[in-house]
Coordinates of C-alpha atoms in Angstrom, one line a residue:
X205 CA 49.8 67.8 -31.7
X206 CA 52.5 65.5 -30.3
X207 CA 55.1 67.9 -28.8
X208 CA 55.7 69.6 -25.1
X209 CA 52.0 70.4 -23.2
X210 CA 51.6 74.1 -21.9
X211 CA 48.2 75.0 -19.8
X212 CA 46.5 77.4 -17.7
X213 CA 43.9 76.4 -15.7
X214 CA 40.4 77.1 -16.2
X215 CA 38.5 76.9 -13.1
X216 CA 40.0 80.0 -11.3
X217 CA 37.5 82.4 -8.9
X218 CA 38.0 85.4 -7.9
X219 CA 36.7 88.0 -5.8
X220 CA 35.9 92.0 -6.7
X221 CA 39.0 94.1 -6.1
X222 CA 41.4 91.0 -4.8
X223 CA 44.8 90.2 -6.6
X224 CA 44.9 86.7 -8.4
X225 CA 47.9 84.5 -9.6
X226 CA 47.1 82.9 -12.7
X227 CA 50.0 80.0 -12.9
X228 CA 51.3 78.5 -16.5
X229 CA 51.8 75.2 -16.0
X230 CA 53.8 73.0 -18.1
X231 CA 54.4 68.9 -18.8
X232 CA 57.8 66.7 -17.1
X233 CA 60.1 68.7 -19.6
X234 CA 63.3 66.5 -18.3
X235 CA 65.5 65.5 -21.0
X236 CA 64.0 67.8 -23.6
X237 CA 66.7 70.4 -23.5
X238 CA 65.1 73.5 -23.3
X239 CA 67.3 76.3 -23.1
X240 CA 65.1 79.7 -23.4
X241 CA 61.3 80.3 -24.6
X242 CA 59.4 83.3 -25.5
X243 CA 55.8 83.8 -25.6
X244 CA 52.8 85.7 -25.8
X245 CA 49.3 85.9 -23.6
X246 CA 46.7 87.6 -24.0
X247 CA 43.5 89.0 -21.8
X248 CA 40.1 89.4 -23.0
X249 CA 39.1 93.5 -23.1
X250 CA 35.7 92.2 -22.7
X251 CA 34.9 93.6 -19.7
X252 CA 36.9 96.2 -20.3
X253 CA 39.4 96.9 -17.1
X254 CA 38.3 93.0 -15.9
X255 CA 41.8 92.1 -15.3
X256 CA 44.8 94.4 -14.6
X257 CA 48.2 93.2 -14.8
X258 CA 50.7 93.6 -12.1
X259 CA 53.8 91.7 -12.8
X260 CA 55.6 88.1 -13.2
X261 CA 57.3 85.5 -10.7
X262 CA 59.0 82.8 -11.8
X263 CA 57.6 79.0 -10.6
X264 CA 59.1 76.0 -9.3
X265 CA 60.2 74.6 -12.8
X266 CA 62.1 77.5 -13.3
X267 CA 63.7 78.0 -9.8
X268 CA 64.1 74.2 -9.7
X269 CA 66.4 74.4 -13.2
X270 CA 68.6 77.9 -11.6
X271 CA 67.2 80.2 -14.0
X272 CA 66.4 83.6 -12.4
X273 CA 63.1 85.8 -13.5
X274 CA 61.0 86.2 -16.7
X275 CA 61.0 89.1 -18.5
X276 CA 57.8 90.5 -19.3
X277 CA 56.2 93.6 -20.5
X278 CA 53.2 94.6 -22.1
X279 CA 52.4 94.6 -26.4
X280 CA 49.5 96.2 -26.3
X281 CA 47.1 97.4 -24.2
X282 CA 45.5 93.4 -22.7
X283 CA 48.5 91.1 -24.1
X284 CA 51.9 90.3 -22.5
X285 CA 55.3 89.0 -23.8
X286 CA 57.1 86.9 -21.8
X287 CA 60.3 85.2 -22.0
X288 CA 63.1 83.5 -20.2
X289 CA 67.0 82.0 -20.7
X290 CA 69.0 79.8 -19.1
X291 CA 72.5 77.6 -18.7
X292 CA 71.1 74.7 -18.1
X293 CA 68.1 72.8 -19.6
X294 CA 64.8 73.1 -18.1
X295 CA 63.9 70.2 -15.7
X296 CA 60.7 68.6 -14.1
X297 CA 57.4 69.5 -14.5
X298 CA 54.4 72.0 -12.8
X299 CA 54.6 75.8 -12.8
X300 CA 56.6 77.3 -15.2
X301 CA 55.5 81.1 -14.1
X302 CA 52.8 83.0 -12.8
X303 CA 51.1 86.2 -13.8
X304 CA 49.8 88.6 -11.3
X305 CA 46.4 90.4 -11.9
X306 CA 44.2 93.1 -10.1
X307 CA 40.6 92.3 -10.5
X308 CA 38.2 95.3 -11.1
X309 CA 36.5 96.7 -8.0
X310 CA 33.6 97.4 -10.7
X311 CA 34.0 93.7 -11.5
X312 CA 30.3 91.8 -11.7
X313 CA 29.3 88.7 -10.7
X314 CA 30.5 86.1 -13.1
X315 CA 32.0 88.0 -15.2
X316 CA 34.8 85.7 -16.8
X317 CA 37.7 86.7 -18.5
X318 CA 39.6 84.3 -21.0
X319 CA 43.5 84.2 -21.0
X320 CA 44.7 82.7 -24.3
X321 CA 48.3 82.0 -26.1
X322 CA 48.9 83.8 -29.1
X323 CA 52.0 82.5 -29.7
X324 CA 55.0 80.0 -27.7
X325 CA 58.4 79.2 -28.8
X326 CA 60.8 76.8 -26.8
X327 CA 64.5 76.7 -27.8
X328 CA 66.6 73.5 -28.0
X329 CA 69.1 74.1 -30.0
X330 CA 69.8 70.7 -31.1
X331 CA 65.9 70.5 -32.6
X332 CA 62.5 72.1 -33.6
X333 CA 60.3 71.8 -30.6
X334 CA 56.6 71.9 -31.3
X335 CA 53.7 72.9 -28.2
X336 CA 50.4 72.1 -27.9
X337 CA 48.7 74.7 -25.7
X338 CA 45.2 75.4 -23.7
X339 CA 44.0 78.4 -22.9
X340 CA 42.7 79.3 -19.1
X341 CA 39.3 81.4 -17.7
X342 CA 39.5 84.1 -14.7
X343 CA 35.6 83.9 -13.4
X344 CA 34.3 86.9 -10.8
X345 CA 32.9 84.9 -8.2
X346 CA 29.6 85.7 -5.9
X347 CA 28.5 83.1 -3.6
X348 CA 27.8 78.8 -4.2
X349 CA 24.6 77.7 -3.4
X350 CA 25.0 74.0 -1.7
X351 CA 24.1 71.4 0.1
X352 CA 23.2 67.8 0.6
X353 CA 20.6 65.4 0.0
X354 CA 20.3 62.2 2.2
X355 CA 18.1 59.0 3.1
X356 CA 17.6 58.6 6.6
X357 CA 17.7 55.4 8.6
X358 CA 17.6 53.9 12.0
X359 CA 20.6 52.3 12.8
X360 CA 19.3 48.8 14.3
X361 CA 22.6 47.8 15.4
X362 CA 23.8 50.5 17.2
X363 CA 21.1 51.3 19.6
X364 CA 18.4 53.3 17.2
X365 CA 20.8 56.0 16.4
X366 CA 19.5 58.6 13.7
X367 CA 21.7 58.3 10.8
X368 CA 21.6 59.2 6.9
X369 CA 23.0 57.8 3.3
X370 CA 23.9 60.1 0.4
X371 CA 21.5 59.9 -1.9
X372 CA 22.7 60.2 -5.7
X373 CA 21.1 61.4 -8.8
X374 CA 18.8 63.8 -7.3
X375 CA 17.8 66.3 -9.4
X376 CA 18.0 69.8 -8.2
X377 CA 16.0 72.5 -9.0
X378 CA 17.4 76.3 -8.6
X379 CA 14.9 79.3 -8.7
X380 CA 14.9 83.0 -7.6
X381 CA 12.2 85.0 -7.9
X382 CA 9.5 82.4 -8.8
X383 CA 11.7 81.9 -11.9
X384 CA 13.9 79.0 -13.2
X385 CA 17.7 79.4 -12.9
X386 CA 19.5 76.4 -12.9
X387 CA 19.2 72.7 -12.6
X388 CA 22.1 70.3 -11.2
X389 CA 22.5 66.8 -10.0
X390 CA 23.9 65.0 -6.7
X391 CA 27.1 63.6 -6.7
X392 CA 27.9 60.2 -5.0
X393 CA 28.4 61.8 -1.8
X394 CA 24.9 63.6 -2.2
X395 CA 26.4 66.8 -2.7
X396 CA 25.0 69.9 -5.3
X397 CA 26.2 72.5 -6.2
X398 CA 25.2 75.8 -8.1
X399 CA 28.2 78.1 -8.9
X400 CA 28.6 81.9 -9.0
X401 CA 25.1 83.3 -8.3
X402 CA 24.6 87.3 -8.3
X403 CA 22.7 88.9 -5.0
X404 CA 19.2 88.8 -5.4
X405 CA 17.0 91.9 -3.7
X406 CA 14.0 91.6 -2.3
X407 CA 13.4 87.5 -3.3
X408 CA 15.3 84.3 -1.9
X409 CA 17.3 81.7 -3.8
X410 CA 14.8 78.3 -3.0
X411 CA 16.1 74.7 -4.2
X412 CA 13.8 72.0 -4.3
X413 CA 14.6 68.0 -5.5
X414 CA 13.0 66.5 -8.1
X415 CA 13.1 62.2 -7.5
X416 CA 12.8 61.7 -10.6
X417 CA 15.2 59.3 -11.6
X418 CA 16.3 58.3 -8.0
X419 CA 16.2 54.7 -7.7
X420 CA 14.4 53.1 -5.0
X421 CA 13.1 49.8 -5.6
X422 CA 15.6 48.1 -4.5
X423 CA 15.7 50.2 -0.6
X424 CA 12.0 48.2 -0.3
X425 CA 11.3 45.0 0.9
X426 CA 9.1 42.7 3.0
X427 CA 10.9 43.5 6.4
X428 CA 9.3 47.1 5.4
X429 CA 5.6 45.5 5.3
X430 CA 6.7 43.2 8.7
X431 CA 7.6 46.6 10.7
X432 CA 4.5 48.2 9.5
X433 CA 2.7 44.5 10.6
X434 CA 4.3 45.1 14.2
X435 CA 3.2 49.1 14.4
X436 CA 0.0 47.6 14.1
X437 CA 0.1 45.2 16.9
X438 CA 2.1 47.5 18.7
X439 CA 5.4 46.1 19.0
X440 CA 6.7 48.6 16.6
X441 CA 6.7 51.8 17.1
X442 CA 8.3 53.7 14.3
X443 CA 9.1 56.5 16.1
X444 CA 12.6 56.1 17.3
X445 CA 14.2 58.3 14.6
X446 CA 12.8 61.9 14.4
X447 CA 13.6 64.8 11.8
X448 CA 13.6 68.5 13.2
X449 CA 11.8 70.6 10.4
X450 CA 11.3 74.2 10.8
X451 CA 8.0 74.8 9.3
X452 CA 6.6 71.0 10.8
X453 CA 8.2 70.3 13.9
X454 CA 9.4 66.7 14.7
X455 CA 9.3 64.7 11.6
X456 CA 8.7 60.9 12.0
X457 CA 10.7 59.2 8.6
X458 CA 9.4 55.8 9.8
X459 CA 5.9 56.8 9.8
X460 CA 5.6 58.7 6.5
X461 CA 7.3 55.7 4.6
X462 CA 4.9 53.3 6.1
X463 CA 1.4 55.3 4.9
X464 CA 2.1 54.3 1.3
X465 CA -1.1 55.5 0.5
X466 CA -1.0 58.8 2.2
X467 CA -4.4 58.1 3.9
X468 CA -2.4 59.5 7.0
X469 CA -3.0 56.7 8.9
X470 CA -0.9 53.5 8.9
X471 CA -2.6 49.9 8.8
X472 CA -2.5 46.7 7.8
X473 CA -3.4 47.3 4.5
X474 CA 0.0 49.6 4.4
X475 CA 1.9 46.3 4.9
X476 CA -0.4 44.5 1.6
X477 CA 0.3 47.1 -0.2
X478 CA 3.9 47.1 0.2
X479 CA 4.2 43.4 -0.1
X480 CA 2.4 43.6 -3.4
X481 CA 5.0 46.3 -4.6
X482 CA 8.6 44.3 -3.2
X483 CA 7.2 41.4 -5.9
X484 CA 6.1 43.5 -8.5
X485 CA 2.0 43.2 -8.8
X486 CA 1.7 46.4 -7.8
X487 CA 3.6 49.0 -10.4
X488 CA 3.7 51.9 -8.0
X489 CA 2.4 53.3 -4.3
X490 CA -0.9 55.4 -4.6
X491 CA 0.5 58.4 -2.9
X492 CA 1.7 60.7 -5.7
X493 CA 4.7 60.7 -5.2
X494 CA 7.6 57.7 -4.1
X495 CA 9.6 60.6 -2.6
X496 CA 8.8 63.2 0.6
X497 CA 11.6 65.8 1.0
X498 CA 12.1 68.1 4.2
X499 CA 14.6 71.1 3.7
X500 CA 16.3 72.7 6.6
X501 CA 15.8 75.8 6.3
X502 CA 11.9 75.7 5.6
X503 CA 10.8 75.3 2.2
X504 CA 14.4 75.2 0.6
X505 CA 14.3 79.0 0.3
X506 CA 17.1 81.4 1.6
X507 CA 18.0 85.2 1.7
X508 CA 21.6 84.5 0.6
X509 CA 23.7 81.9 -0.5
X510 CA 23.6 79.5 2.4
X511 CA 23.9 75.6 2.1
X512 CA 20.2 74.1 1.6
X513 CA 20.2 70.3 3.0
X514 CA 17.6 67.5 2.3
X515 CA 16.3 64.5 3.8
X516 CA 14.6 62.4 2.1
X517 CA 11.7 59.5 2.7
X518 CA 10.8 57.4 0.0
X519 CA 7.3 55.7 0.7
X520 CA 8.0 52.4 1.3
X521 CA 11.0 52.3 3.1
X522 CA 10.0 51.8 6.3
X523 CA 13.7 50.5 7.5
X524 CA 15.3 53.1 6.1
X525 CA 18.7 51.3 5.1
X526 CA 20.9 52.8 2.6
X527 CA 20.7 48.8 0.6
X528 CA 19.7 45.7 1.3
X529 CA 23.0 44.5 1.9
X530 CA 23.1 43.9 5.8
X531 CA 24.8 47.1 8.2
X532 CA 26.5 44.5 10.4
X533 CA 27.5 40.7 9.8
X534 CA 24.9 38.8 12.1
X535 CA 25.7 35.4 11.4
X536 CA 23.7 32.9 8.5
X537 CA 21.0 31.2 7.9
X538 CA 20.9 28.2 5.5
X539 CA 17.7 27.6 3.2
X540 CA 17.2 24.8 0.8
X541 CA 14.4 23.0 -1.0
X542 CA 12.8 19.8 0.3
X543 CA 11.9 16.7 -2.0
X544 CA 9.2 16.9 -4.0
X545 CA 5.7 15.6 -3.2
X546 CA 3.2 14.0 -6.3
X547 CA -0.5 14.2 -5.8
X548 CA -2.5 14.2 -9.1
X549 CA -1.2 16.2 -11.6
X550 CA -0.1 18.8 -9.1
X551 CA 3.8 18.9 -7.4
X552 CA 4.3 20.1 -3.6
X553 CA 8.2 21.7 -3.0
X554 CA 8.9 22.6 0.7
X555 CA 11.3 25.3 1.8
X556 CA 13.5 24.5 4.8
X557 CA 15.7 26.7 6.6
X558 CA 18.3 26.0 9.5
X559 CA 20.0 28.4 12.0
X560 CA 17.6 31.1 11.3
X561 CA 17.6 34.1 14.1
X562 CA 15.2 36.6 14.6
X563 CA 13.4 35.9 10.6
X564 CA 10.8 38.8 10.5
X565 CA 10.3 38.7 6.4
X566 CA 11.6 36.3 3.5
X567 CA 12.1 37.1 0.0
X568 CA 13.1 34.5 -2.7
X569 CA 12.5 33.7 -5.9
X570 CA 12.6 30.2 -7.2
X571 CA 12.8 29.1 -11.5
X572 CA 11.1 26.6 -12.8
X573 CA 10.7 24.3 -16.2
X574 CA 7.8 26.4 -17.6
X575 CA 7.1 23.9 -20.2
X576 CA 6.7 21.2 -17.8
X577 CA 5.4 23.2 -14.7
X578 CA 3.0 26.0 -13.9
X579 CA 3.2 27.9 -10.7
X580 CA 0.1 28.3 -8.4
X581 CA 1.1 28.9 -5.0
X582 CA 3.2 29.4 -2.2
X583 CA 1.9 28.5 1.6
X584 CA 3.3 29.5 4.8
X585 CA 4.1 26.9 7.2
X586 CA 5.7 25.4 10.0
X587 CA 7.7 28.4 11.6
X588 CA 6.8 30.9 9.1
X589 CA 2.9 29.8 9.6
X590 CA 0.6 32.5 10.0
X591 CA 3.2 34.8 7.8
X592 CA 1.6 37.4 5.4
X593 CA 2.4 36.6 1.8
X594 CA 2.3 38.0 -1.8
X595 CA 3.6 36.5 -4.8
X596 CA 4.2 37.2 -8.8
X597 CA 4.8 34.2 -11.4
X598 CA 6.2 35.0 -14.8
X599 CA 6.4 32.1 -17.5
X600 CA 9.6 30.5 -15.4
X601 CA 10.0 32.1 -12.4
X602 CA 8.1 33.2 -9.4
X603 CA 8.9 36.3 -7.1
X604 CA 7.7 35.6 -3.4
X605 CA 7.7 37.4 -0.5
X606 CA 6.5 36.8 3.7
X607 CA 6.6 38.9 6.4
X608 CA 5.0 38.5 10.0
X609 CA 4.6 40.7 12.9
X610 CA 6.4 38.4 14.9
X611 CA 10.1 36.7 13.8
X612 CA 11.2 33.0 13.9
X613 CA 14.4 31.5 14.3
X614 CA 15.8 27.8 14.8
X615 CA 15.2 24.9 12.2
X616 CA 12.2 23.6 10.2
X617 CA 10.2 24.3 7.0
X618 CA 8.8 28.3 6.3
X619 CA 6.9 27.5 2.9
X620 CA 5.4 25.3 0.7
X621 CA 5.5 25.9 -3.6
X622 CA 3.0 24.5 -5.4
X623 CA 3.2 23.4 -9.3
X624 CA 0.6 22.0 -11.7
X625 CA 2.0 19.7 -14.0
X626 CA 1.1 20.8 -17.8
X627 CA 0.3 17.5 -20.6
X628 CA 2.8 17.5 -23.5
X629 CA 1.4 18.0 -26.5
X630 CA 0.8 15.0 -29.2
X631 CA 4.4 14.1 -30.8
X632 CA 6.5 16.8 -28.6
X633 CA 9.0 15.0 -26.1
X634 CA 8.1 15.4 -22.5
X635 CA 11.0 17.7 -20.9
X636 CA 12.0 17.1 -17.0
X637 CA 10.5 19.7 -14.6
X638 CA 13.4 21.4 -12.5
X639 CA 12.9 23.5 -10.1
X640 CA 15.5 26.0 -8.2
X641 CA 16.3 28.4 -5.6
X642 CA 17.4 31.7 -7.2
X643 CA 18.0 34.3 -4.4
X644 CA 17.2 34.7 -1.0
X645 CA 16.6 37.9 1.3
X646 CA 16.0 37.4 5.6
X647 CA 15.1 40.6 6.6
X648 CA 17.5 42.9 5.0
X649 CA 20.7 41.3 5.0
X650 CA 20.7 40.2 8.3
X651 CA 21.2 37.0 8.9
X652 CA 23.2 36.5 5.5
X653 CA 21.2 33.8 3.4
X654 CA 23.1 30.6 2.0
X655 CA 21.4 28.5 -0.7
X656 CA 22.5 24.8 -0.1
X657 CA 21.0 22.3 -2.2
X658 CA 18.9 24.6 -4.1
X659 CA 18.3 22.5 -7.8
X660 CA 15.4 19.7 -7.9
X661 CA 15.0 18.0 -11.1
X662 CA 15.0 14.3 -11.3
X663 CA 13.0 13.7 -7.9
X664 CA 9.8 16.1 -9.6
X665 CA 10.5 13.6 -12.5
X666 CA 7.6 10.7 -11.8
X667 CA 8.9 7.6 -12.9
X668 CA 6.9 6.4 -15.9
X669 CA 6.6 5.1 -20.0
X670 CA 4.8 7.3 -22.3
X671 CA 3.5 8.8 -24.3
X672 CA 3.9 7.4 -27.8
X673 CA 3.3 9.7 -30.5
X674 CA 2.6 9.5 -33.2
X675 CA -0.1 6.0 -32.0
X676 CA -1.2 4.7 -34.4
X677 CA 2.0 5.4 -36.7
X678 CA 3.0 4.7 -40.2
X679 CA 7.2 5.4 -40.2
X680 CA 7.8 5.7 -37.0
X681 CA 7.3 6.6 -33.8
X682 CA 8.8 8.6 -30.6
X683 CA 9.0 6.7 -27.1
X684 CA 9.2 8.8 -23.9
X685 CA 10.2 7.5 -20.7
X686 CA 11.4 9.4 -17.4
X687 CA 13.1 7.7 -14.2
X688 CA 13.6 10.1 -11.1
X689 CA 17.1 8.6 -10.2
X690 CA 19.7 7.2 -12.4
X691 CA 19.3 3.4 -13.0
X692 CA 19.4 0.1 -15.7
X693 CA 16.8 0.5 -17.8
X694 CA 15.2 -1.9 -20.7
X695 CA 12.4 -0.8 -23.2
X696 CA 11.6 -3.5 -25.4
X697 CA 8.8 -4.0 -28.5
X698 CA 6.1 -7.3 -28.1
X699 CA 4.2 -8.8 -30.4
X700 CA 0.5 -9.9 -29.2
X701 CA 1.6 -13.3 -28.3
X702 CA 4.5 -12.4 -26.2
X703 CA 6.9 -12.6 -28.5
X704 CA 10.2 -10.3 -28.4
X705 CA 10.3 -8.3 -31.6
X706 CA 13.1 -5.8 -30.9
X707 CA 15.1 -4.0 -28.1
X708 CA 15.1 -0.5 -28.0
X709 CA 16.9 0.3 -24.7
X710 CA 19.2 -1.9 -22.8
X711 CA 21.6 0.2 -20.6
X712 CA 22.2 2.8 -17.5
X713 CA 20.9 6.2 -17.9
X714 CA 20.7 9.8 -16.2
X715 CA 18.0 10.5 -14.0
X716 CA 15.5 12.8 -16.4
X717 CA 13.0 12.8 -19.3
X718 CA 14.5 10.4 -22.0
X719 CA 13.1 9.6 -25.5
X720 CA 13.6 6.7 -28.0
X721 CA 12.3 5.7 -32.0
X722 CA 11.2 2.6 -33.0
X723 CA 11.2 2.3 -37.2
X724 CA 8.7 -0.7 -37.7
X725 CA 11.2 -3.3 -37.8
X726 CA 12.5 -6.4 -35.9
X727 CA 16.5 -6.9 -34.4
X728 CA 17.2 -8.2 -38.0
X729 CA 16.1 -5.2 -39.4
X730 CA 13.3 -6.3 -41.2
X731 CA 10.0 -4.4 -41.4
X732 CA 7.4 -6.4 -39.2
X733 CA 3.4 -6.8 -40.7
X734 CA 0.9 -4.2 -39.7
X735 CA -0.8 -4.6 -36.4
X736 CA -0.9 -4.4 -32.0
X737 CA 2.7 -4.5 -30.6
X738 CA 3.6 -3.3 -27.1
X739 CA 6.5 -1.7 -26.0
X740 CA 7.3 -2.4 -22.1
X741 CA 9.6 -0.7 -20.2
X742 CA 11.7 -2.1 -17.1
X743 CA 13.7 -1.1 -14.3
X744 CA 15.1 -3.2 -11.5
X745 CA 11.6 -2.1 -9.2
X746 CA 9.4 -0.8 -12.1
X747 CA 7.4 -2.3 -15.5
X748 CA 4.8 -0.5 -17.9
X749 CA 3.5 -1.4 -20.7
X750 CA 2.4 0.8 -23.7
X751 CA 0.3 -1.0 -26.8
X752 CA 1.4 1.0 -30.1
X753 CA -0.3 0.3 -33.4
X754 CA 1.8 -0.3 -36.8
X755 CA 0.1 1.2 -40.2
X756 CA 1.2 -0.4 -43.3

């Protein structure tokens, strides 16, 4: 309805044996007029004795607007009447009045008692007012069972310090007894929370997480396999940040991310198997599960209704960080591609990077014209060389990722692509091969990476006539022709004694893959006899020639 908004609140908790307000709130009622209202509210006799009314104070609405105390008294044995007058309208908005109630020392634990309208009337005597209304819930409370679930990670920034990162979405899993209760999820500060459990006897409440549904994907990347690359070497030694555990001891976080295959040692291989995973061969770890949980107190269980926490490893996550986005601003490092280098039918593409500091693992991903280019390979060189490297190439894209035991920094090339060129198909217009920088990840954020320069197109375009298709051709034919920079460019049709038949092309055009027809016929128009033309094509440092055949 579309009048004036009465409510009582629905989330109210009480003890056994302790009185409780129960307010009656109602909307901004300035201006409205409101000179006197009855009503009527009613208790639930289900419990029986739940709820035992005391009596009734006025709230700030109607102390606010100088009228004095409700009158209430009972109509039956769990319903009240109340009502109210003043001289002047009511004003403002909030709590209108409150109700006093005794809760049952027999009460049980939740045990919930509804508190309904049955009926309101407000009085303006200038107009009918109508009220919309929503009734309210009195709930016997026992205990909350709570807690938290985190990540952990190592602060690298601030001197190794332990620290943790909510972790959202985690589902939680109440039982008592050995039997199911509830089930609840984390909120965004990684906070559950399981409301108004009865006392158990001679069992414990125990909550355990479910990762399901947790994401984690993106908390792994190829710093991950580089720190597991320098545990081996022993410049690493993952054991900075520790985890006190009742049942275990000292937990090492570091160390159970890095055995991603829960051999229970950590090698080399760990580092493989973690690269393969950041580009996506490998679908998932070997170890059962992507998530290890430690509970304080042991095992998630306890006698009463004390707060559980969790921390939580996820296999893989060897740095720990709560994103890849970096903890502290560290500078930037610039990354670009180099020009393109031709060898057979294959196309080189270096990857330069300036002001790099401290580069222990690189992550990028580059697109590509598929239909013009195939990816093969990516090489570590220069001061990347001797970097550990895994990489995953779709149709268009490619998904790379290096990582070392030892960092770089300073100037100079890290990589090198590698493309095959693919052969058009007979009649279907060679397209120009671009390739370009997509994203790029140092580390985990730190230093921030800038992409300058990152689109190559016209210089992977080899400069060149051809091909005609259909040759030999009857109505016509298409001519392709590419030039890797813009420039004047003439394509022209021959007869076999020199002679010029027809221009084609005569003009300045974009750098690419361009494409023109030729009908049959000479500048007049007029269809030319059957036979071996030849179209040539000319730039201010550049000829080819193509001989095309006419069918009649």
């Amino acid at each position: 309805c579309e009048g004036i908004d009465l409510w009582i609140p629905d989330d109210i908790r009480v003890e056994p044996g302790e009185n409780v307000y129960v307010p009656v709130y109602i909307q901004d009622v300035t201006g409205w007029g409101i000179m006197a209202f009855d009503m009527e509210i009613c208790w639930c006799g289900v419990p029986a004795g739940l709820l035992q009314y005391e009596f009734c104070d006025p709230g700030e609405v109607m102390t606010g607007s100088g009228w004095g105390a409700p009158v209430c008294g009972p109509c039956g044995p769990d319903c009240m009447s109340i009502s109210a007058a003043g001289a002047t309208p009511l004003e403002g908005g909030g709590v209108l009045f409150y109700l006093k109630f005794h809760v049952s020392e027999n009460a049980k634990p939740c045990m919930c008692c509804e508190i309904r309208f049955t009926h309101i009337n407000l009085y303006d005597p200038e107009r009918a007012l109508e009220v919309c209304w929503e009734d309210g819930e009195v709930c016997v409370d026992w205990c909350d069972m709570e807690g938290y679930v985190f990540n952990w990670y190592c602060d690298y920034d601030c001197g190794r310090m332990y620290r943790t990162h909510p972790i959202e979405g985690a589902r939680m899993h109440l039982s008592a007894c050995g039997e199911a209760v509830a089930t609840t999820y984390t909120d965004a500060d990684g906070h559950y929370l399981f409301e108004c459990l009865p006392p158990l006897g001679d069992c414990d409440y125990c909550v355990e997480v479910d990762y399901c549904g947790i994401p984690g994907r993106q908390l792994i990347t190829a710093f991950d396999a580089s720190l597991v690359l320098q545990y081996v070497v022993c410049a690493e030694d993952l054991g900075d940040c520790a985890w006190p555990v009742a049942s275990q001891g000292t937990v090492y976080p570091q160390r159970v991310a890095a055995d991603v295959n829960c051999t229970g040692a950590i090698t080399a291989y760990d580092a493989s198997l973690i690269l393969q995973y950041v580009v996506g061969i490998l679908p998932a770890f070997p170890c059962p599960d992507m998530w290890v949980w430690y509970s304080r107190p042991a095992g998630g269980c306890v006698c009463s209704c004390e707060p559980v926490d969790y921390i939580g490893v996820l296999k893989g996550n060897v740095s720990g960080p709560p994103s890849v986005a970096p903890l502290a601003a560290a500078g930037e490092t610039y990354v670009r591609l180099g020009r393109p280098r031709h060898f057979g039918g294959k196309v080189n593409v270096p990857v330069f990077v300036r002001d790099a500091e401290d580069v222990f693992s690189v992550q990028f991903q580059v697109s590509y014209a598929g239909n013009a280019l195939e990816f093969e390979s990516i090489v570590p060189a220069g001061l990347a060389d001797g970097f550990t490297v895994a990489h995953k190439a779709g149709e268009d894209v490619a998904t790379m990722a290096m990582a070392g035991s030892q960092g770089f920094s300073g100037d100079g090339r890290i990589a090198t692509l590698s493309f095959r060129k693919k052969r058009s198909a007979p009649g279907v217009p060679r397209v120009a091969p671009r390739v370009s920088l997509q994203s790029v990840l140092f580390n985990e954020g730190t230093p921030a990476a800038v992409i300058e320069g990152g689109d190559y197109g016209e210089e992977i375009v080899k400069l060149g006539l051809g091909p005609v298709s259909p040759n030999p051709f009857a109505a016509s034919t298409v001519i392709n022709y590419a030039v890797p920079a813009a420039a004047h460019v003439s394509v022209a049709i021959y007869d076999v004694s020199g002679r010029l038949v027809t221009t084609l092309v005569e003009g300045d055009v974009e750098a690419g893959v361009h494409s023109t027809t030729w009908d049959g016929t000479d500048a007049a128009g007029d269809t030319v006899a059957r036979g071996v033309y030849f179209c040539r094509m000319t730039t201010d440092r550049f000829t080819a020639t193509e001989k095309i055949v006419l069918l009649k």
